[in-house]
């Protein structure tokens, strides 16, 4: 008897009993026959059924839940496939949309007038959605066409909504360049960086990147770099260098072309970033080192081009255009007529350099737009750096800024001229009205399609999430361990893992972990999150693969907890010739930037590495296609690692070491001395050191800005540590700067460095740094050493004389006391 008919038999007496209720409507003979049947059924059949139930209840429940789980898994697999398909369609549609709009687009933003500027200036402009009409004379108006015009009342949100498709395109694997162009004080930095209350394109864009990466089922690795082009030279803004000494102690950045035609910048620090908070912090440090100065037009005028590069690598997203691509966000130096600024000396040279490179950029974009056979990339460092991100399948957006001031009319005309040139009006004017109309229609359709597909993706994701929850409810949370093989974004540590080895039973994991030192085992929280606490059965590998479970964003390891500062993020360091302003931006973190479990998460990731290293793969194991794919991914990951990224932990670690050296030598290290960075690291000793630094500043009035030697070298050494190979895990994370053995010991604890609480290690490091005598650092020259030795001798002599004086005084005091005492009545009486 199958389950269904058994169930029917069990419920038959009940059914018949209920039928008896209808007796008033039925004939007596019918009732009698029904009663008879009930009598026969009740004593025998239900009893048997109950016995069966007692025996099989657990088996049946298991079977039922297994069937349900299998069904859910099937459904998830099919939904995942559907999601992939729709994502691909969406990428294509978005790409077509952007191509149709033009791979090089130009927007114009007109900044509002400040209070002191005359109201009449407004009449200079008339605007519509895509045109600016400039009154150049009483009766003459000049028209400038753009892809989009933002009037003075437009918000940061308005601007970003138009920029966002490009950011999405970057996630799809395209190289993207976003420029802010305009005269000094026209609002370039405002648009790109924004204000704490009104974030600009850079923070919003980065937030979108992380959001989309976490939504995606693919793994992403993000690295952050920041550099400036100052007077034709590249400078890494993530290496605290010597500004007054022209960054001489820092290795120069060299532009290299790789065999695939990609551009790499040799020696440029690329820090692996896992969330928005980390980027925010790096950005703050970079901004502080940027060359700015007070000019007639802007008190904090940018004297260089500032370039932010986010490199994205995805290992398992074949639908992406490229496995590795870049998003550049560039705040260009202010374009200005040197005659007007009346700049002289250094300011004049800076202005000339900015103008030259801007003109070279214009030439390149013009050549690309008009499809000239030769594109003059080599004419400036700016265009050389961006060579692989300008033109050929990449997307470019130029945000042109204007000041609607009558005094700035000439500047405005120049800016608009530049915009016209890069937008290639000539090409557009060749289009017939028919073509234009069709293009508009197509754009509308494509835009709608992209939105619909996005909506569909969201729906599928929601469904998958629901199924995951149901599954977790049915089977316990252990499945997340197996499905974490493919997470949204890998941490750098994970890149070293032979991912295929991670498809192992929980039992195996437990066995291996039991042999590990305590600090390498998962913490209670991570075990709980990953379901390791539950007694769960081994994963049945014959079951259909479960689609990847998205990792909660809080798991994106952030090893350093950064307090969210509600105050304006601003500090200032000035030197004799230029002012270096920090960013006053305060990027409010999103909910996704949770850091509560971050330490925990990174611990787990490290432990996973160790698990896999201890385990030996079984002999003759059949490698599935998926495993083969994973091995391929690993190859790719290794390639990426060879490029030399640096983890934010290592980077911050370096900054800490630098700050110690800086404090010891009483040099002012710009990012550290402000105390912002120090206060961000939750070590009590840190603040002590900050105090020391401040004292050093007070003591030495004419501080010079010296780059600590070997700084970049150390950072590069730290690159290697980031990737956690077995050998590397045993080697110290970076070159030791401490001379004493205790420090070296702590530095060598690379397991502890990555696996243990960062805070405790930090405190240890700080502690031993503080214990070190400052003497060594202070005695930088031979003369200083000699003078110190002399001082030492003088000190010894002085002490000797002091001791002698004290002894003599004591003797005299003793004698005096005796003579007084002997003459006293008390002694007289004693003697008598
Ligand atoms: N759209 C805007 N709304 C409000 N304030 C703005 C806007 N644009 C610019 N500003 C203000 O104008 C001032 C100058 O802007 P900003 O520093 O962004 O200019 P810039 O083009 O970057 O100048 P530079 O090239 O010299 O660095 C800032 O105080 C900024 O807050």
Coordinates of C-alpha atoms and ligand atoms in Angstrom, one line a residue, residues 109-112 151-152 154 156 181-191 195 290 292-293 295 297-303 331-336 401 403, ligand 1:
X109 CA 26.9 71.4 -15.0
X110 CA 26.5 75.1 -14.1
X111 CA 27.2 75.9 -10.5
X112 CA 25.0 78.3 -8.5
X151 CA 21.2 73.8 -14.2
X152 CA 22.4 75.5 -11.0
X154 CA 20.4 70.4 -9.9
X156 CA 24.2 65.7 -6.6
X181 CA 36.6 69.4 -16.2
X182 CA 36.3 73.2 -15.7
X183 CA 38.0 76.3 -14.7
X184 CA 39.2 76.8 -11.1
X185 CA 36.4 77.1 -8.6
X186 CA 33.7 75.9 -11.0
X187 CA 32.7 72.9 -8.8
X188 CA 34.7 69.9 -10.1
X189 CA 35.7 68.7 -6.7
X190 CA 32.2 69.4 -5.5
X191 CA 30.7 67.2 -8.2
X195 CA 30.0 67.4 0.8
X290 CA 47.2 66.1 -2.9
X292 CA 46.5 72.1 -3.5
X293 CA 47.2 75.8 -3.0
X295 CA 44.9 80.9 -5.8
X297 CA 40.1 82.0 -7.8
X298 CA 39.9 79.3 -5.2
X299 CA 41.5 79.1 -1.7
X300 CA 42.0 75.4 -2.1
X301 CA 42.7 75.1 -5.7
X302 CA 43.8 71.7 -7.0
X303 CA 47.2 72.2 -8.6
X331 CA 39.2 65.4 -10.8
X332 CA 41.2 67.4 -13.4
X333 CA 43.2 70.5 -12.4
X334 CA 41.5 73.8 -13.0
X335 CA 41.7 75.0 -16.6
X336 CA 42.5 78.7 -16.4
X401 CA 31.7 72.7 -15.2
X403 CA 30.8 79.4 -13.4
Ligands
LIG1 N1 26.9 72.9 -7.5 C1 27.3 73.5 -6.4 N2 26.5 73.8 -5.4 C2 27.0 74.4 -4.3 N3 28.3 74.8 -4.1 C3 29.1 74.6 -5.1 C4 28.7 73.9 -6.3 N4 29.8 73.8 -7.1 C5 30.8 74.4 -6.4 N5 30.4 74.8 -5.2 C6 31.3 75.5 -4.2 O1 32.2 76.3 -4.9 C7 33.5 76.2 -4.3 C8 34.6 75.8 -5.3 O2 34.3 74.5 -5.8 P1 35.3 73.4 -6.0 O3 36.4 73.4 -5.0 O4 34.6 72.1 -6.2 O5 35.9 73.9 -7.4 P2 37.0 73.2 -8.3 O6 36.5 73.3 -9.7 O7 37.3 71.9 -7.8 O8 38.3 74.2 -8.2 P3 39.8 73.8 -8.4 O9 40.0 73.4 -9.8 O10 40.5 75.1 -8.1 O11 40.1 72.7 -7.4 C9 33.4 75.2 -3.1 O12 33.2 75.9 -2.0 C10 32.1 74.5 -3.4 O13 31.5 74.1 -2.3

